Coordinates of C-alpha atoms in Angstrom, one line a residue:
M1 CA 39.2 68.8 117.7
K2 CA 40.9 67.3 114.7
K3 CA 39.4 64.2 113.3
K4 CA 42.3 62.7 111.4
L5 CA 41.6 59.1 112.4
V6 CA 37.9 59.4 111.6
A7 CA 38.6 61.0 108.2
M8 CA 41.2 58.3 107.4
M9 CA 38.7 55.5 108.3
L10 CA 36.0 57.0 106.2
T11 CA 38.3 57.5 103.3
A12 CA 39.5 54.0 103.6
A13 CA 36.0 52.7 103.4
M14 CA 35.5 54.6 100.1
A15 CA 38.7 53.7 98.5
L16 CA 41.7 52.1 100.0
G17 CA 44.2 53.8 97.7
L18 CA 42.8 57.3 98.4
A19 CA 43.4 56.8 102.1
A20 CA 47.1 56.8 101.7
C21 CA 47.0 59.9 99.4
G22 CA 44.7 61.8 101.8
S23 CA 46.9 61.0 104.8
A24 CA 50.0 62.1 103.1
G25 CA 48.4 65.2 101.7
G26 CA 47.2 66.4 105.1
Q27 CA 50.7 65.9 106.7
G28 CA 52.3 67.8 103.8
S29 CA 50.0 70.7 104.3
Q30 CA 50.9 71.1 107.9
N31 CA 54.7 70.9 107.1
N32 CA 54.3 73.5 104.4
S33 CA 52.6 75.9 106.8
S34 CA 55.5 75.5 109.3
A35 CA 58.1 75.9 106.6
E36 CA 56.5 79.2 105.3
A37 CA 56.4 80.6 108.8
G38 CA 59.9 79.5 109.4
S39 CA 61.1 81.4 106.4
S40 CA 60.0 84.6 108.2
G41 CA 62.7 84.2 110.9
E42 CA 61.2 82.1 113.8
T43 CA 62.2 78.5 114.7
A44 CA 59.9 75.6 114.6
D45 CA 60.1 72.7 117.1
N46 CA 57.4 70.1 116.2
E47 CA 57.0 67.3 118.6
G48 CA 54.9 64.1 118.2
S49 CA 54.6 61.1 116.0
G50 CA 52.0 62.5 113.7
D51 CA 49.3 60.2 115.2
A52 CA 48.4 62.7 118.0
K53 CA 44.9 63.2 119.1
Y54 CA 45.5 67.0 119.6
V55 CA 47.8 69.4 117.8
V56 CA 48.6 72.6 119.8
G57 CA 50.3 75.6 118.2
I58 CA 52.6 77.6 120.4
C59 CA 53.6 81.1 119.3
Q60 CA 56.3 82.5 121.6
L61 CA 57.2 86.2 121.0
V62 CA 60.9 85.9 121.8
Q63 CA 63.3 83.6 123.6
H64 CA 64.2 84.6 127.1
E65 CA 64.1 83.0 130.5
A66 CA 60.6 83.9 131.6
L67 CA 58.8 83.1 128.3
D68 CA 60.8 79.9 127.9
A69 CA 59.8 78.8 131.4
A70 CA 56.1 79.5 130.7
T71 CA 56.2 77.4 127.5
E72 CA 57.9 74.6 129.3
G73 CA 55.3 74.6 132.1
F74 CA 52.4 74.7 129.6
K75 CA 53.8 71.7 127.7
D76 CA 54.4 69.7 130.8
A77 CA 50.8 70.1 132.0
L78 CA 49.5 68.8 128.7
K79 CA 51.9 66.0 128.4
E80 CA 51.0 64.8 131.9
E81 CA 47.4 64.5 130.8
F82 CA 47.7 63.4 127.2
G83 CA 51.2 61.8 126.9
D84 CA 52.0 61.2 123.2
Q85 CA 48.5 62.0 122.2
V86 CA 49.4 65.7 122.1
E87 CA 51.7 67.2 119.5
F88 CA 53.2 70.7 119.7
D89 CA 53.9 73.0 116.8
E90 CA 56.2 75.4 118.7
Q91 CA 57.5 78.5 116.9
N92 CA 59.4 81.6 118.0
A93 CA 58.7 85.0 116.4
Q94 CA 62.2 86.5 117.3
N95 CA 60.5 89.6 118.9
D96 CA 58.7 90.5 115.6
S97 CA 54.9 91.1 115.7
N98 CA 54.6 90.6 112.0
T99 CA 56.2 87.2 112.4
C100 CA 53.7 86.4 115.1
S101 CA 50.9 87.0 112.6
T102 CA 52.7 84.7 110.1
I103 CA 52.9 82.0 112.7
I104 CA 49.3 82.3 113.7
N105 CA 48.2 82.2 110.1
S106 CA 50.1 78.9 109.7
F107 CA 48.3 77.5 112.8
V108 CA 44.9 78.5 111.4
S109 CA 45.7 77.0 108.0
S110 CA 46.7 73.8 109.8
D111 CA 43.5 73.9 111.9
V112 CA 45.3 73.3 115.2
D113 CA 43.1 72.3 118.1
L114 CA 44.3 75.1 120.4
I115 CA 46.8 78.0 120.3
L116 CA 49.1 79.2 123.1
A117 CA 50.0 82.8 122.7
N118 CA 53.1 83.5 124.8
A119 CA 53.4 87.3 125.4
T120 CA 51.2 90.2 124.4
A121 CA 52.2 90.5 120.7
S122 CA 51.5 86.8 120.2
L123 CA 48.1 87.2 121.9
Q124 CA 47.2 90.2 119.7
A125 CA 48.1 88.3 116.5
A126 CA 46.1 85.3 117.6
A127 CA 43.1 87.4 118.4
A128 CA 43.3 89.0 115.0
G129 CA 43.9 85.6 113.3
T130 CA 41.0 83.5 114.4
D131 CA 37.7 83.8 116.3
T132 CA 37.1 80.0 116.4
I133 CA 40.2 78.2 117.5
P134 CA 40.6 78.4 121.3
I135 CA 43.4 80.8 122.3
L136 CA 45.1 80.8 125.7
G137 CA 47.5 83.6 126.5
T138 CA 50.3 83.5 129.0
S139 CA 53.0 86.0 130.2
V140 CA 50.4 88.7 129.4
T141 CA 50.2 91.4 132.0
E142 CA 46.8 93.0 131.4
Y143 CA 44.3 91.6 128.9
G144 CA 42.1 94.6 128.9
V145 CA 45.1 96.7 127.7
A146 CA 46.4 94.1 125.3
L147 CA 43.1 93.5 123.6
Q148 CA 41.7 97.1 124.0
I149 CA 38.7 96.0 126.1
D150 CA 37.1 98.9 128.0
N151 CA 36.1 98.2 131.6
F152 CA 37.6 94.7 131.4
D153 CA 35.9 92.5 134.1
G154 CA 38.4 89.6 134.1
T155 CA 36.8 87.4 131.4
V156 CA 37.6 88.1 127.7
G157 CA 34.9 85.9 126.3
G158 CA 34.7 84.5 122.8
N159 CA 37.6 82.1 122.1
I160 CA 40.2 83.7 124.4
S161 CA 41.3 83.2 128.0
G162 CA 44.7 82.6 129.7
T163 CA 46.9 83.7 132.5
S164 CA 48.4 87.0 133.6
D165 CA 51.9 87.6 135.0
L166 CA 50.8 90.9 136.7
A167 CA 52.5 91.4 140.0
P168 CA 51.3 94.0 142.6
L169 CA 52.9 97.0 141.0
D170 CA 52.4 99.2 144.1
E171 CA 54.5 96.6 146.1
Q172 CA 57.2 96.7 143.4
A173 CA 57.3 100.5 143.8
A174 CA 57.5 100.1 147.6
M175 CA 60.6 97.9 147.2
L176 CA 62.4 100.8 145.7
Q177 CA 61.6 102.9 148.7
E178 CA 62.6 100.1 151.0
L179 CA 66.0 99.4 149.4
L180 CA 66.9 102.9 148.1
P181 CA 65.6 105.4 150.6
D182 CA 68.0 108.1 149.4
A183 CA 67.0 108.0 145.8
E184 CA 65.1 110.9 144.4
N185 CA 64.9 110.6 140.6
I186 CA 63.6 107.4 139.1
G187 CA 63.9 106.4 135.5
L188 CA 61.1 104.3 134.0
L189 CA 62.6 102.1 131.3
Y190 CA 60.4 100.4 128.8
C191 CA 59.7 99.5 125.1
S192 CA 57.1 101.8 123.7
A193 CA 56.0 99.1 121.3
E194 CA 54.7 97.0 124.2
P195 CA 51.4 98.3 125.5
N196 CA 51.5 96.3 128.8
S197 CA 54.9 97.8 129.5
Q198 CA 53.3 101.2 129.2
Y199 CA 50.6 100.1 131.6
Q200 CA 53.1 99.0 134.2
V201 CA 55.3 102.1 134.2
D202 CA 52.3 104.3 134.3
T203 CA 51.0 102.4 137.4
V204 CA 54.4 102.4 139.1
K205 CA 54.9 106.1 138.3
E206 CA 51.7 106.9 140.1
S207 CA 52.8 105.0 143.2
L208 CA 56.3 106.4 143.3
E209 CA 55.0 110.0 142.9
E210 CA 52.7 109.4 145.8
M211 CA 55.8 108.5 147.8
G212 CA 57.5 111.8 146.8
Y213 CA 59.8 110.6 144.0
T214 CA 60.3 112.4 140.7
C215 CA 59.8 110.0 137.8
E216 CA 60.8 110.3 134.1
Y217 CA 59.9 108.0 131.2
Y218 CA 62.8 106.5 129.2
A219 CA 61.1 104.8 126.3
F220 CA 62.8 103.0 123.4
S221 CA 61.2 101.7 120.2
D222 CA 63.3 98.6 119.9
S223 CA 66.7 97.1 120.8
N224 CA 68.5 99.5 118.3
D225 CA 68.0 102.5 120.5
L226 CA 68.1 100.8 123.9
S227 CA 71.7 101.6 124.6
S228 CA 71.4 105.3 124.1
V229 CA 68.2 105.5 126.1
V230 CA 69.7 103.5 129.0
T231 CA 72.8 105.7 128.9
S232 CA 70.7 108.8 129.3
A233 CA 68.7 107.2 132.2
A234 CA 71.9 106.2 134.0
Q235 CA 73.3 109.7 133.7
E236 CA 70.1 111.4 134.9
C237 CA 68.6 109.1 137.5
D238 CA 69.4 107.7 140.9
A239 CA 67.6 104.4 140.1
I240 CA 65.8 102.7 137.3
Y241 CA 62.6 100.6 137.2
A242 CA 62.2 98.1 134.4
P243 CA 58.8 96.2 134.1
T244 CA 58.2 92.8 132.6
D245 CA 59.2 94.0 129.2
N246 CA 60.2 91.4 126.6
T247 CA 62.7 93.6 124.8
V248 CA 64.3 94.5 128.1
A249 CA 64.4 90.8 129.1
S250 CA 66.1 90.0 125.7
N251 CA 68.8 92.7 126.1
T252 CA 69.7 92.7 129.8
G253 CA 73.4 92.6 129.0
I254 CA 73.2 96.1 127.4
I255 CA 71.5 97.5 130.5
D256 CA 73.9 95.8 133.0
N257 CA 77.0 97.0 131.1
I258 CA 75.8 100.6 131.4
C259 CA 74.0 100.7 134.8
L260 CA 76.3 98.7 137.0
P261 CA 79.5 100.6 136.2
A262 CA 77.5 103.9 136.7
G263 CA 76.4 102.7 140.1
V264 CA 72.7 103.0 139.1
P265 CA 70.5 100.2 140.6
V266 CA 67.7 98.6 138.7
I267 CA 64.4 97.3 140.2
A268 CA 63.1 94.7 137.9
G269 CA 59.6 93.4 137.1
E270 CA 60.6 89.7 137.1
E271 CA 63.3 87.4 138.2
G272 CA 65.1 86.8 134.8
I273 CA 65.7 90.5 134.3
C274 CA 66.8 90.9 137.9
R275 CA 69.3 88.0 137.7
D276 CA 71.0 89.7 134.7
C277 CA 70.9 93.4 135.5
G278 CA 68.8 94.2 138.6
I279 CA 69.1 94.4 142.3
A280 CA 65.6 93.2 143.4
T281 CA 62.2 92.1 142.2
L282 CA 58.8 91.0 143.3
T283 CA 58.4 88.0 141.0
I284 CA 56.3 85.0 140.1
S285 CA 57.2 81.6 138.8
Y286 CA 56.7 81.6 135.0
Y287 CA 56.9 77.9 134.9
D288 CA 54.0 77.6 137.3
L289 CA 52.1 80.3 135.3
G290 CA 52.6 78.2 132.1
Y291 CA 51.6 75.0 133.9
T292 CA 48.4 76.7 135.1
T293 CA 47.7 77.7 131.5
G294 CA 48.3 74.1 130.4
Q295 CA 45.8 72.9 132.9
M296 CA 43.3 75.3 131.4
A297 CA 44.1 73.8 128.0
V298 CA 43.5 70.3 129.3
R299 CA 40.0 71.3 130.5
I300 CA 39.2 73.0 127.2
L301 CA 40.4 70.0 125.1
N302 CA 38.6 67.5 127.3
G303 CA 35.4 69.5 126.9
E304 CA 35.1 70.2 130.6
E305 CA 34.9 74.0 130.3
D306 CA 33.8 76.6 127.8
I307 CA 36.7 79.0 127.1
S308 CA 34.3 81.9 126.6
E309 CA 33.3 81.6 130.3
M310 CA 36.9 81.1 131.7
P311 CA 38.2 84.1 133.6
I312 CA 41.9 85.1 133.3
E313 CA 43.9 83.4 136.0
Y314 CA 46.7 85.1 138.0
A315 CA 49.8 83.8 139.8
P316 CA 48.9 82.8 143.4
Q317 CA 52.2 83.7 144.9
F318 CA 54.8 86.5 144.6
T319 CA 58.3 86.4 146.1
K320 CA 60.7 89.2 147.0
K321 CA 64.1 88.2 145.4
Y322 CA 67.4 90.0 145.1
N323 CA 70.6 89.7 143.1
A324 CA 73.3 89.3 145.8
S325 CA 76.3 90.1 143.6
H326 CA 74.8 93.4 142.3
C327 CA 73.6 94.4 145.8
D328 CA 77.1 93.8 147.2
A329 CA 78.7 95.7 144.3
L330 CA 76.4 98.7 144.9
G331 CA 76.5 98.5 148.7
I332 CA 72.8 97.8 149.2
T333 CA 71.6 96.1 152.3
V334 CA 68.7 93.7 151.8
P335 CA 66.1 92.8 154.5
D336 CA 65.8 89.3 155.7
D337 CA 62.4 88.7 153.9
Y338 CA 64.1 88.8 150.5
E339 CA 65.3 85.5 148.9
A340 CA 68.6 85.4 147.0
I341 CA 68.3 84.6 143.3
E342 CA 70.3 81.4 142.4
E343 CA 73.2 82.2 140.1

């Protein structure tokens, strides 16, 4: 916990004039760290009066619906507990892992009280950047994969915990069989730079092959080659599965503009992707996931729990949802237990 007020009082007792200099110098240091990170491409959104009891750094990998909702839920949980006594240094890495590292380094230099790492690359950067400041991950599918922990038992230990957005992947695979019984060849679309995307498509592939489908990987390295990879998948496959992949989520328009005209349905890993380019998903509420992460942060900052002993928490509820306009356009009939996604 920062001890700004205590430091200022002690300094004032020593020399009244130095108190003002010390206070101004500390604030300038924090602003310079944010400015340096900002020059690398992300945006900063600092909230608070400067008199906050806690400063929380938020490193969000990229801006899209799911991650935005998780950040919002996280902040709301903290603000409900601490009000204006919590300040957020919120920065976006524009889908660049190197920028994640720059942001994390600025948080460490500023000695924030806690870090929220929103998405896998942010978590990896945070884990590499500090082993003392508490780190909570969110929108991370599998922590064992993200942090290269063998035989992961559900608790990271050290200064890391958080929440997972992992949905039952076998049930997502079963949705494809339920909605597309005549499909035979399934394309697995994912960004090869995201290890948790690889984990998801590997797991879904295993389930689909047990059902008798033929599966093919369609990996792209970044958004620059996404269009050509999606075009190949749409030409060669009857349907496509896209996991909770951040690069997919940030470029759904490219996928939709290729797959919908080609008549190729997309089963998506989460609601935001499904709304923009899919037909159906088994999804969670990312706002609720972020809120749960915020409640974990409250307990840590209040000294109620030791982060090293806090297991990863998972979404309590999963909902079958469908994109009505895409299903209509592709002539797909949806069972009654699916909920329409609001446009």
